[in-house]
Coordinates of C-alpha atoms in Angstrom, one line a residue:
Chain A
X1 CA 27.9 -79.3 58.3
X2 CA 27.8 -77.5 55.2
X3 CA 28.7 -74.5 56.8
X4 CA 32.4 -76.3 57.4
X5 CA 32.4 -78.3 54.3
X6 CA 32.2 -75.0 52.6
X7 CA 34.8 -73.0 54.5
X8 CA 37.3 -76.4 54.0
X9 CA 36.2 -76.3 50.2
X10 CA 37.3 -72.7 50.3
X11 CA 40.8 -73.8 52.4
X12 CA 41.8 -76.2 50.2
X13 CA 41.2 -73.7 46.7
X14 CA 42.6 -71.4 48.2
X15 CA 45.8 -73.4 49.5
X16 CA 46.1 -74.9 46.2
X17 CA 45.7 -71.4 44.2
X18 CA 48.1 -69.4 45.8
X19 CA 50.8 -71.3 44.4
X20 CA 49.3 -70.6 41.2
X21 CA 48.5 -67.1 41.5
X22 CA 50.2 -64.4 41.5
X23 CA 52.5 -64.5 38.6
X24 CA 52.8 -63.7 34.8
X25 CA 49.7 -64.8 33.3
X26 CA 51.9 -65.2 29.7
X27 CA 55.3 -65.8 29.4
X28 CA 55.7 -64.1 26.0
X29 CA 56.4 -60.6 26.1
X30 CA 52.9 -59.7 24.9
X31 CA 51.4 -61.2 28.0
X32 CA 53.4 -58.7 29.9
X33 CA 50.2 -56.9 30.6
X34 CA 48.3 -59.9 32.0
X35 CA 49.2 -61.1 35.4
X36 CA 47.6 -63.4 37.8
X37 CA 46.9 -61.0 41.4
X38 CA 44.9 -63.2 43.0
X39 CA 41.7 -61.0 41.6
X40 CA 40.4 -63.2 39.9
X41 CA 39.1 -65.5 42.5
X42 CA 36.2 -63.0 43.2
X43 CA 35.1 -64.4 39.7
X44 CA 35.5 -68.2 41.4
X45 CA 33.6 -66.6 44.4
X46 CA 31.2 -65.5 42.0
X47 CA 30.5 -68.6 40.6
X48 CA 30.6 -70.8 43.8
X49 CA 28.1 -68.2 45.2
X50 CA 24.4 -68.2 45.1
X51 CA 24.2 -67.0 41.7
X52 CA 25.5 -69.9 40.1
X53 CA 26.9 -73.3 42.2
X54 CA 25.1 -72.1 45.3
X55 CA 28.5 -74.1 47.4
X56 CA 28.5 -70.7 49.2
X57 CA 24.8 -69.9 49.6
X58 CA 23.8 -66.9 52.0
X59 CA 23.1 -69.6 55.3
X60 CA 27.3 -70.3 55.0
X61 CA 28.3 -66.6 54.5
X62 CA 26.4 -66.0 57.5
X63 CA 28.4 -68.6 59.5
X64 CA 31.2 -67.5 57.8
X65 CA 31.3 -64.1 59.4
X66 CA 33.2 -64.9 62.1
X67 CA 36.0 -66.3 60.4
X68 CA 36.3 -62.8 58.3
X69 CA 36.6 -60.7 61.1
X70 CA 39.1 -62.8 62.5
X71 CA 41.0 -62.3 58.7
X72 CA 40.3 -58.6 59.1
X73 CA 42.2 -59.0 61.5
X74 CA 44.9 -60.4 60.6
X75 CA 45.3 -58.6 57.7
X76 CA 45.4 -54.7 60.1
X77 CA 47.7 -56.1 62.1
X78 CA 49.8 -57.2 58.8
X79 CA 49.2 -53.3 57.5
X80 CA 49.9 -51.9 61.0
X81 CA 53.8 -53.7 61.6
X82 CA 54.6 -52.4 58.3
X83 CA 54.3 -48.9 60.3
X84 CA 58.3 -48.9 61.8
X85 CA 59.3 -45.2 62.7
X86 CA 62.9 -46.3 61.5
X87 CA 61.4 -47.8 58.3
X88 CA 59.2 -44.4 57.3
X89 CA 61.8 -42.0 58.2
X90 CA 63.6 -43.5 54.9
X91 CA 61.0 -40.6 53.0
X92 CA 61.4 -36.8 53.9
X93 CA 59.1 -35.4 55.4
X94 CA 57.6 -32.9 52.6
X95 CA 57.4 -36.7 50.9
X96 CA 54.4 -37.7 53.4
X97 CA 53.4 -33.7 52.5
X98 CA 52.6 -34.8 48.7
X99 CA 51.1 -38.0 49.9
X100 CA 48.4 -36.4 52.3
X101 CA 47.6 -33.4 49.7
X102 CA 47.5 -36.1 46.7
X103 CA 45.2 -37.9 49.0
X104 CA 43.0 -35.2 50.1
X105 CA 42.4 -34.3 46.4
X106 CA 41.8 -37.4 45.2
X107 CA 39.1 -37.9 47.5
X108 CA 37.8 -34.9 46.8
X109 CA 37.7 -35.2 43.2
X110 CA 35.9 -38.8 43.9
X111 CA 33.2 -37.5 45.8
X112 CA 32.5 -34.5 43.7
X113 CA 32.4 -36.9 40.7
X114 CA 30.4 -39.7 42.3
X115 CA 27.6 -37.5 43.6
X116 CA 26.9 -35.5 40.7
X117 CA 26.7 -39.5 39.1
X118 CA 24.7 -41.1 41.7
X119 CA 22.7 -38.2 42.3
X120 CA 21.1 -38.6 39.1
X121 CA 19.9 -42.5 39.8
X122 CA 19.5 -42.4 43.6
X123 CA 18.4 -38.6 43.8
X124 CA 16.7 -38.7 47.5
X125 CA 18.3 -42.0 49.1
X126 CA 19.2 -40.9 52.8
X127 CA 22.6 -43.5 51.8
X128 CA 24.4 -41.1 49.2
X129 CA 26.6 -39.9 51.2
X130 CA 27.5 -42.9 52.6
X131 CA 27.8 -44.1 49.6
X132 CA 30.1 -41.8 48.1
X133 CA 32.2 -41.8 51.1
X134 CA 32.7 -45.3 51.3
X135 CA 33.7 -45.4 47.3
X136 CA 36.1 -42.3 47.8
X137 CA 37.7 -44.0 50.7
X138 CA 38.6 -47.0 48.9
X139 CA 39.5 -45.0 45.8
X140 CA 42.5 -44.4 47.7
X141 CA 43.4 -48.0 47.9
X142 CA 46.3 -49.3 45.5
X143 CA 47.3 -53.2 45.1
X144 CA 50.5 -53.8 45.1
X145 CA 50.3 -56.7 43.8
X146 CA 50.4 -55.8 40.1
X147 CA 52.8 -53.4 41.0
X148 CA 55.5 -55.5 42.6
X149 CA 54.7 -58.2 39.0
X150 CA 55.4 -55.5 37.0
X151 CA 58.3 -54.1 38.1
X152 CA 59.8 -57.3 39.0
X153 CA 60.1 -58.0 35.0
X154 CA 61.1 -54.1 34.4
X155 CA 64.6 -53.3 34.4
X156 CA 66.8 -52.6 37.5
X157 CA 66.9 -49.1 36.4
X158 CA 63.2 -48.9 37.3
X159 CA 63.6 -50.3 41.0
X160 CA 63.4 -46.7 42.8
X161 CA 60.2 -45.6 40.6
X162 CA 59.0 -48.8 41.8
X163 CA 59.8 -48.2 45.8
X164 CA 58.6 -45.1 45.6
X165 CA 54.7 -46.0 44.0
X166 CA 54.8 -48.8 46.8
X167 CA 55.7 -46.3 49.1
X168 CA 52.7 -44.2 47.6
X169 CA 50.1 -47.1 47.6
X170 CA 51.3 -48.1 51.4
X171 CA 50.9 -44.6 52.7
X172 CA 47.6 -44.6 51.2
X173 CA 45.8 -47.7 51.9
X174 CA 46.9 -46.8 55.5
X175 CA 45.3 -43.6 55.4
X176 CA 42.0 -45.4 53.8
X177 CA 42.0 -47.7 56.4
X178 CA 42.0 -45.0 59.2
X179 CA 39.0 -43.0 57.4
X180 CA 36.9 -46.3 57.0
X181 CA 37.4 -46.5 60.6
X182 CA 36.2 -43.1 61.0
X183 CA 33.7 -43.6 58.8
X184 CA 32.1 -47.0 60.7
X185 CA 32.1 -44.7 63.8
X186 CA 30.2 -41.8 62.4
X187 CA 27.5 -44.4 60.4
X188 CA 25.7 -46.7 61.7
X189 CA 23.3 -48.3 59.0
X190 CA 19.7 -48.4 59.5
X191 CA 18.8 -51.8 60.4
X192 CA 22.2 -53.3 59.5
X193 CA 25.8 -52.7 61.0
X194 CA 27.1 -54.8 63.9
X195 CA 27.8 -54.2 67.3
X196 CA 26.7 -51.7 70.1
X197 CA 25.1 -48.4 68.6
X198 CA 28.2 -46.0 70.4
X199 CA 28.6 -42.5 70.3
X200 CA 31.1 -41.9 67.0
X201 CA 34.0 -40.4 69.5
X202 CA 33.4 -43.2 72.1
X203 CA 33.9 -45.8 69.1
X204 CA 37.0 -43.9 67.9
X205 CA 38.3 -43.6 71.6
X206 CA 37.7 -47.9 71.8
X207 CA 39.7 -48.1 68.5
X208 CA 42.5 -46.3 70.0
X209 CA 42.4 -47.7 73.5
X210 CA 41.7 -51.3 72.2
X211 CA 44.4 -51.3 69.3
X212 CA 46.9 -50.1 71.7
X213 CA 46.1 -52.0 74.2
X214 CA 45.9 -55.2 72.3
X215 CA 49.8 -54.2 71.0
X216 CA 51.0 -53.8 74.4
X217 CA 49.8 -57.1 75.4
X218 CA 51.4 -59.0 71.7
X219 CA 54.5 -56.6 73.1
X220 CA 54.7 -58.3 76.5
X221 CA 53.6 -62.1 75.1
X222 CA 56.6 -62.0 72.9
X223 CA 59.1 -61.1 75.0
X224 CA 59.4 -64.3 76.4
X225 CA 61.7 -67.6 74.4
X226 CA 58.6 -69.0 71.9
X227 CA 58.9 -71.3 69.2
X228 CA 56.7 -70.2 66.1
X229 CA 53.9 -72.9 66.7
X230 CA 53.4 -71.2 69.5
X231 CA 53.8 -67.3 68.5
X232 CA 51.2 -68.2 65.9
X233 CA 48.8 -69.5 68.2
X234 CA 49.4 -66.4 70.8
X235 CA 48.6 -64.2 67.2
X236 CA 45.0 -66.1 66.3
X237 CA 44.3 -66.0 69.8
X238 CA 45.3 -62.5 70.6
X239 CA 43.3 -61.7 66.7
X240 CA 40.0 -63.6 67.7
X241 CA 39.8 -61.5 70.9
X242 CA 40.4 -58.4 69.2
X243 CA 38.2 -59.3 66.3
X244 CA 35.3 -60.2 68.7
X245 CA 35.7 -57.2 70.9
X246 CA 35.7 -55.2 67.6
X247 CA 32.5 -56.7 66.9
X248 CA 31.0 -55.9 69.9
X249 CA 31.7 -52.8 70.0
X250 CA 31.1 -51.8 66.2
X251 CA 34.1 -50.9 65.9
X252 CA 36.9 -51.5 62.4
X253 CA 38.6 -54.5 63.5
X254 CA 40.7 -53.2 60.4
X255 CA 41.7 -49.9 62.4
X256 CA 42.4 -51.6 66.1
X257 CA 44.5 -54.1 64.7
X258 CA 46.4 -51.0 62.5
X259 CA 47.5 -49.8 65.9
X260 CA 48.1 -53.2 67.4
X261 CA 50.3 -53.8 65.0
X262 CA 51.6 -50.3 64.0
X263 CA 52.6 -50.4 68.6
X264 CA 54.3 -53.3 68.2
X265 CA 56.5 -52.3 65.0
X266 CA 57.8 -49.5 67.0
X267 CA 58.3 -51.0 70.4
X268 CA 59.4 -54.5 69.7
X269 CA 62.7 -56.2 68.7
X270 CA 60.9 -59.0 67.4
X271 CA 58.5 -57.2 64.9
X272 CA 60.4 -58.5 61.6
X273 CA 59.9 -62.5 63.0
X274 CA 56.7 -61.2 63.5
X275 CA 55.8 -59.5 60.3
X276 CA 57.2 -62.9 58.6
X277 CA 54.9 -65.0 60.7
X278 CA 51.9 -63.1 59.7
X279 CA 52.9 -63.2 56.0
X280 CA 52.9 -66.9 55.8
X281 CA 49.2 -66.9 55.5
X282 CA 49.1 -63.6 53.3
X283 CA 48.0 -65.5 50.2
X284 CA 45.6 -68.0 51.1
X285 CA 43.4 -65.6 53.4
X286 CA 43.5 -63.0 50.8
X287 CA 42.1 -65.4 48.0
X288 CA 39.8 -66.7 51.0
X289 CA 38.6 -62.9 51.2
X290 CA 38.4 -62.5 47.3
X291 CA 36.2 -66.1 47.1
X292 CA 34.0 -64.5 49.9
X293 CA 33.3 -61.5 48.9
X294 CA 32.7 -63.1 45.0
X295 CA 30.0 -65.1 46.8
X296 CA 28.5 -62.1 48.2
X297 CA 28.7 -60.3 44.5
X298 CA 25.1 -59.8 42.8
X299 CA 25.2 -58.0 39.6
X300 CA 21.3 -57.7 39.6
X301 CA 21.4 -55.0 36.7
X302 CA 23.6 -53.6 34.1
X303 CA 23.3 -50.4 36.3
X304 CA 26.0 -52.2 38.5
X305 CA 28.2 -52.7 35.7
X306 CA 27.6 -49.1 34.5
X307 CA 28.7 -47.7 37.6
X308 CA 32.0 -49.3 38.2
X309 CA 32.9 -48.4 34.8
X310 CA 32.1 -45.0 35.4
X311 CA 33.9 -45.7 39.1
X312 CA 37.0 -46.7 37.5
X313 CA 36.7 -44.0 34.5
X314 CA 36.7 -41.4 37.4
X315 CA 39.0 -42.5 39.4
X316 CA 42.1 -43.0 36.9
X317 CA 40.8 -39.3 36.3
X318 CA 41.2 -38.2 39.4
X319 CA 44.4 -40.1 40.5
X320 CA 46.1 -38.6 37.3
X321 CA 44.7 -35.3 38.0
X322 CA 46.0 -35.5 41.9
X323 CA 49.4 -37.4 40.7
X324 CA 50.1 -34.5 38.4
X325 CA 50.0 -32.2 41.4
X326 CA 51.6 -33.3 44.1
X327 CA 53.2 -36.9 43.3
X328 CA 55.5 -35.0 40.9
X329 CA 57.3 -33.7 43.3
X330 CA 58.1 -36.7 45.6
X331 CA 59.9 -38.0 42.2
X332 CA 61.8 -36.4 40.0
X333 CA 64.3 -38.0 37.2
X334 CA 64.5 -36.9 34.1
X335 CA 64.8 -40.5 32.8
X336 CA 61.5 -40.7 33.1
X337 CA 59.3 -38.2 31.7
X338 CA 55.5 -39.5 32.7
X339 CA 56.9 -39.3 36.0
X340 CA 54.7 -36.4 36.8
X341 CA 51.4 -38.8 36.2
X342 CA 52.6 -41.2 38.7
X343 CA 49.1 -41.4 40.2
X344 CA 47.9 -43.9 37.4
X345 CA 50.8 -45.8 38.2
X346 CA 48.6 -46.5 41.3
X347 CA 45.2 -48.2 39.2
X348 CA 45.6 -51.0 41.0
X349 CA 42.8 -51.3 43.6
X350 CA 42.8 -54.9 44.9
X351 CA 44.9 -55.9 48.5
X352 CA 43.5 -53.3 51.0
X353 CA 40.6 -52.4 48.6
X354 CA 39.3 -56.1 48.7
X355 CA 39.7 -55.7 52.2
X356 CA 37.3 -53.1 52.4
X357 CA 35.2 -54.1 50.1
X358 CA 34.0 -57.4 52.7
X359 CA 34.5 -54.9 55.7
X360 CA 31.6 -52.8 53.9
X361 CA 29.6 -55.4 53.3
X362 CA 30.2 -57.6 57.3
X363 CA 29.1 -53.5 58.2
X364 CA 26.3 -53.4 56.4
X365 CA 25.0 -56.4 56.3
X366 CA 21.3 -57.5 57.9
X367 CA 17.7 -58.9 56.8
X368 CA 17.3 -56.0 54.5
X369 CA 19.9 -53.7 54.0
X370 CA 19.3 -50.6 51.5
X371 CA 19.6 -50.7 48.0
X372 CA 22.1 -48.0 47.2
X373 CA 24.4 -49.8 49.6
X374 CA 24.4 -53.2 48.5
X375 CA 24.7 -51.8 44.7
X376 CA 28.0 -49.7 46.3
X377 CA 29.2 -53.0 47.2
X378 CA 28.7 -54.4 43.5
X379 CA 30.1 -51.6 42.1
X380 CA 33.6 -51.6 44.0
X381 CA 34.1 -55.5 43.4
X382 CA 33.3 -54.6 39.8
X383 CA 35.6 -51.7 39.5
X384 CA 38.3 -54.0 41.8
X385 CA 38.0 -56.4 38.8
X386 CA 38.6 -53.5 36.0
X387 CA 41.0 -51.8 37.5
X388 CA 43.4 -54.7 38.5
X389 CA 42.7 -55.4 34.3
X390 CA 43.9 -51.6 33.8
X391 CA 46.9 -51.3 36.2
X392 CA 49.6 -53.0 33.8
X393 CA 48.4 -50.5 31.5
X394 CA 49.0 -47.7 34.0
X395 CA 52.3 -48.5 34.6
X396 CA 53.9 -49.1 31.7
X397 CA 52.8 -45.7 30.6
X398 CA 54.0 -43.7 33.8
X399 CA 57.3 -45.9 33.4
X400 CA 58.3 -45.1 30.1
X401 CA 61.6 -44.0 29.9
X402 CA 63.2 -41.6 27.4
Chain B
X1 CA 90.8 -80.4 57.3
X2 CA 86.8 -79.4 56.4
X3 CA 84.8 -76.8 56.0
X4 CA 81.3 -76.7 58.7
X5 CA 78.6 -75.1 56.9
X6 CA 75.2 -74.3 59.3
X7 CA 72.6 -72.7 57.9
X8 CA 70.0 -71.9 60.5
X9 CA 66.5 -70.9 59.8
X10 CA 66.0 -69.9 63.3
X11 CA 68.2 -67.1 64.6
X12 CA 67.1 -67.2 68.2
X13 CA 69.5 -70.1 68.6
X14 CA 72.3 -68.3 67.1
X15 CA 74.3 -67.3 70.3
X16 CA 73.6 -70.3 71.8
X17 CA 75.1 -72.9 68.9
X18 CA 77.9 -70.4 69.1
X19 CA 78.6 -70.7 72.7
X20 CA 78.4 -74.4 72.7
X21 CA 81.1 -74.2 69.1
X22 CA 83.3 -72.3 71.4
X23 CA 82.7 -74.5 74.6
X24 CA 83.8 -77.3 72.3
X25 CA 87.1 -75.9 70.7
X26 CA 85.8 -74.5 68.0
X27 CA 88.0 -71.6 67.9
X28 CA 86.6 -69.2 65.6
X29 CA 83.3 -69.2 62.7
X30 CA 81.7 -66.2 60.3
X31 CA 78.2 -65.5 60.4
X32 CA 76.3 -64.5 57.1
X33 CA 73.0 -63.1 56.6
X34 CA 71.2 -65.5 53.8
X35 CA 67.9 -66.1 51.9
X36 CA 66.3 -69.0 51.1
X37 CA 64.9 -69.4 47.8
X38 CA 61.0 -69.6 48.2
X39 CA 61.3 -67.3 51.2
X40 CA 63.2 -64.9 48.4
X41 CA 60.6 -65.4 45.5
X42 CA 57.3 -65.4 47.8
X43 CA 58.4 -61.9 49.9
X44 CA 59.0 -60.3 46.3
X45 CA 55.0 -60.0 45.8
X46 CA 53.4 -58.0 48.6
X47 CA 49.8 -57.9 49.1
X48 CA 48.8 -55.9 52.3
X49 CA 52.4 -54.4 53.7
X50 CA 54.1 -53.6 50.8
X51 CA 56.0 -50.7 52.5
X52 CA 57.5 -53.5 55.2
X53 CA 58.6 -55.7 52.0
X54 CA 60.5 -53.0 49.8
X55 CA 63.0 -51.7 52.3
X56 CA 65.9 -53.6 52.8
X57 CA 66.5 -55.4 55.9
X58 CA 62.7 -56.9 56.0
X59 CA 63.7 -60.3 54.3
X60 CA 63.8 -63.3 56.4
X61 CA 67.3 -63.9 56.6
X62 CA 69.1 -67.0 57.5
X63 CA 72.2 -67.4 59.2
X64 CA 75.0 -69.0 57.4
X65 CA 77.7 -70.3 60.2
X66 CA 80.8 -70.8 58.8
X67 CA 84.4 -72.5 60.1
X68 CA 87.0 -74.3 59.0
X69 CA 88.1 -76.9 61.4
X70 CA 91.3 -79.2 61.0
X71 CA 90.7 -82.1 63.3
X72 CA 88.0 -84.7 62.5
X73 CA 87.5 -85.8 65.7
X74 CA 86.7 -81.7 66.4
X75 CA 84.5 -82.0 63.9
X76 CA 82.5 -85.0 64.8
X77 CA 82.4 -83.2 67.8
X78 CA 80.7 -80.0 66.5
X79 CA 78.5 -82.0 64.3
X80 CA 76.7 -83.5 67.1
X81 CA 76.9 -80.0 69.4
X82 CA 75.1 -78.2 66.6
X83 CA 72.5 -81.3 66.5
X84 CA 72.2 -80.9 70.4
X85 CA 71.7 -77.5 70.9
X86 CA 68.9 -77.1 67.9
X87 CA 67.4 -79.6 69.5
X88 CA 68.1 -82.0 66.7
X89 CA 68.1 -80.7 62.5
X90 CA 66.5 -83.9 61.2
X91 CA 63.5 -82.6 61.8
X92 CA 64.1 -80.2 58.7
X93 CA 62.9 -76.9 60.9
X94 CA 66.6 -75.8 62.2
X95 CA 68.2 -75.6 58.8
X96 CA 70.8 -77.8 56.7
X97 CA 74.2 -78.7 58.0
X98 CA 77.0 -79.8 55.9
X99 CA 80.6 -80.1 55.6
X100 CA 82.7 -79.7 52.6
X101 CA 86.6 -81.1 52.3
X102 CA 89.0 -77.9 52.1
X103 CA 92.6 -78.3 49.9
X104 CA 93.9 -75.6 50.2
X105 CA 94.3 -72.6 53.4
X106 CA 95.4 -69.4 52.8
X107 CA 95.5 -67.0 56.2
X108 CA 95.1 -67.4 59.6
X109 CA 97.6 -70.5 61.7
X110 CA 96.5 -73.7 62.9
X111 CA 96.2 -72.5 66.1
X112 CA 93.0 -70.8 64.7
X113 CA 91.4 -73.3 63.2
X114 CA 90.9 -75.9 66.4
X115 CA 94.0 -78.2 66.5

């Protein structure tokens, strides 16, 4: 009973804050920094959690897992129909080049960074590269959030810097998506994780098969004359099976639904009604995700807070390092002469990252799971919060114009 | 003589409320692609598929059915095909239909406009 009273509690907040959320937190010009994402209902999460109301105490996250696989998703297949060949052959291809090298070194420069850092508290723990690996991954995550509230109040003049960070972020989160996926196949926590312990190439193989699969099917489901009650009810239906065979088979019910979606964006007439469909609950699950994942925060020790700080501070490093590289050259206009450090146009690290952040934790999740990882989960909710504080910051210096 | 403005929220029964227009009399109508307010201001901020939302083309666009019809009783007519075919707009799902009075017609003949 409490178990529903708490996920109604958690409906109805987060029905009521979406309307809210997500705007100018100021109207003045000086609160042109502050917006509204959505963020901060990990801090309501927080404080409906154990460590303070105790509405969302560890019994109802528990129950509650099901429901967040199903919003995983939900929220792949959302990423996935975003992935129209027509659509991502607007961008050249030495564009995607950029992309991919600015990625590769910004994961690179993460990892290097966060093990020399963790090394130093956690020198022995069999987890560090986990660890690292998962906070690299989701270094590459951007909100867009911030983005699109920024921009929307910059001049028109900054519209194509603006498509071309969300073009950026997009191709990124995508990419972090796939490597979490790879990741969840090649890990399996000791005496945590979910699912069947599979070979990592037989999970990967089930991704594949099972997202495309599962796309074929939405494919040949919508063909047919359906109102929207009904194509909404064939999506949660189609979602819950793929979310529960995801589960079973330990696999990223992130990833599967990537492709489901990503199959039917290509081979479907219908993927733009579908696309809209799947957005009309964009909001509320997302704050339902934030809230949740709050709940699950514990910042035990300042050592938590330390490292996200350190997190965020490397980073912004590393994605102005990596933007200076490559992103330069995927845009070019002397009106704007930060252009070159586009990458801390990108500080953002909610949407996708939040996303990942309760994947990591459903994954890892058991009676007693290790130490390092539940303090890797702290930390990237933590650095979530900063860097969503940070991104107006970000942008407003790489869009400077002359 | 009036002016029959449908705006249509679902598209899929676009061909068929033209078909019926034309079984009718309705000689002729333009079709415009529109965007309703709050779908406008809520597709602005992305969250997960920001990529979809930037490129043009991925807003949810309405269609606008325009014509000009001369003859009342055509346009009686036309009101209740519409209702018919949408399987009735009162329920607020299939979109707003109005008609505004027009004074003045510069271009194509009567025989265009349904007499």
């Amino acid at each position: 009973m409490k178990t529903i009273a708490g996920i109604l509690f958690l409906a109805i907040l987060a029905l009521a804050g979406h309307r809210k959320s997500f705007v100018k937190l100021l109207p003045s010009r000086a609160g042109r920094f502050f917006f509204l994402t959505g963020t901060e209902f990990l801090l309501v999460g927080y404080l409906l959690g154990d460590s303070f109301l105790g509405v969302l105490d560890p019994a109802t996250l528990e129950r509650a897992r099901p429901f967040l696989i199903v919003g995983l998703g939900w929220i792949g297949l959302l990423a996935g129909i975003q992935l129209e060949g027509k659509a991502l052959r607007m961008f050249g291809r030495a564009s995607y080049l950029w992309i991919l090298l600015y990625g590769c070194f910004l994961l690179l420069f993460v990892s290097a960074g966060l093990h020399a850092l963790l090394r130093v508290w956690f020198p022995a723990d069999p987890h560090l590269g986990l660890a690292v690996s998962v906070l690299a991954v989701t270094a590459l995550c951007t909100g867009q959030t911030s983005m699109a509230l920024w921009m929307q109040q910059a001049s028109k003049q900054k519209r194509p810097l603006g498509i071309v960070l969300q073009f950026v972020a997009s191709i990124n989160d995508v990419i972090a998506i796939v490597l979490f996926g790879v990741l969840i196949g090649f890990h399996q926590p000791a005496g945590g994780g979910f699912g069947l312990s599979l070979p990592p190439l037989e999970k990967l193989a089930f991704s594949l098969l099972l997202g495309t699969l599962m796309g074929l099917l939405l494919l040949m489901l919508f063909r047919a004359r359906l109102g929207e009650a009904d194509k909404v009810l064939i999506v949660i239906g189609l979602v819950l099976f793929g979310g529960g065979a995801a589960y079973l088979l330990g696999v990223s019910p992130l990833l599967i639904h990537l492709i489901a979606g990503a199959v039917l964006a290509n081979f479907s007439l219908k993927s733009d009604e579908t696309f809209h469909l799947l957005m009309r609950i964009e909001r509320p699950l997302y704050l339902i995700f934030l809230m949740i994942a709050g709940a699950y925060l514990r910042i035990g020790a300042p050592l938590a807070v330390l490292l996200a700080l350190a997190y965020v501070a490397i980073r912004a490093l590393s994605q102005g390092a990596a933007g200076a590289m490559f992103l330069g050259r995927v845009f070019r206009d002397p009106a704007y002469p930060r252009a070159h450090a586009l990458g801390w146009g990108l500080t953002s690290q909610a949407g996708i990252g939040a996303a990942l952040a309760v994947h990591f934790h459903l994954w890892i999740a058991g009676p007693s799971p290790p130490l390092l990882l539940n303090m890797t989960f702290s930390v990237l909710l933590l650095a979530i919060l900063f860097n969503e504080v940070l991104s107006p910051f970000g942008l407003a210096y790489v869009t400077k114009e002359t | 003589m009036w002016a029959l403005v449908y705006i249509l929220n679902e598209d899929r029964y676009l061909t068929e409320v033209l078909e019926a227009l034309l079984e009718i009399g309705v000689p002729g109508a333009s079709i415009l692609d529109s965007v309703g307010m709050l779908q406008f201001l809520s597709q602005e901020i992305p969250i997960f598929a920001g990529f979809r939302s930037i490129l043009k083309g991925s807003k949810p666009y309405n269609k606008i059915i325009l014509s000009v019809i001369r003859d009342q009783e055509l346009l009686q007519q036309a009101l209740a095909t519409i209702d018919l075919t949408v399987g009735g707009i009162e329920n607020g799902k299939r979109g707003i239909l109005f008609t505004l009075p027009v004074e003045h017609l510069i271009g194509p003949g009567p025989e265009t406009l349904g007499d």
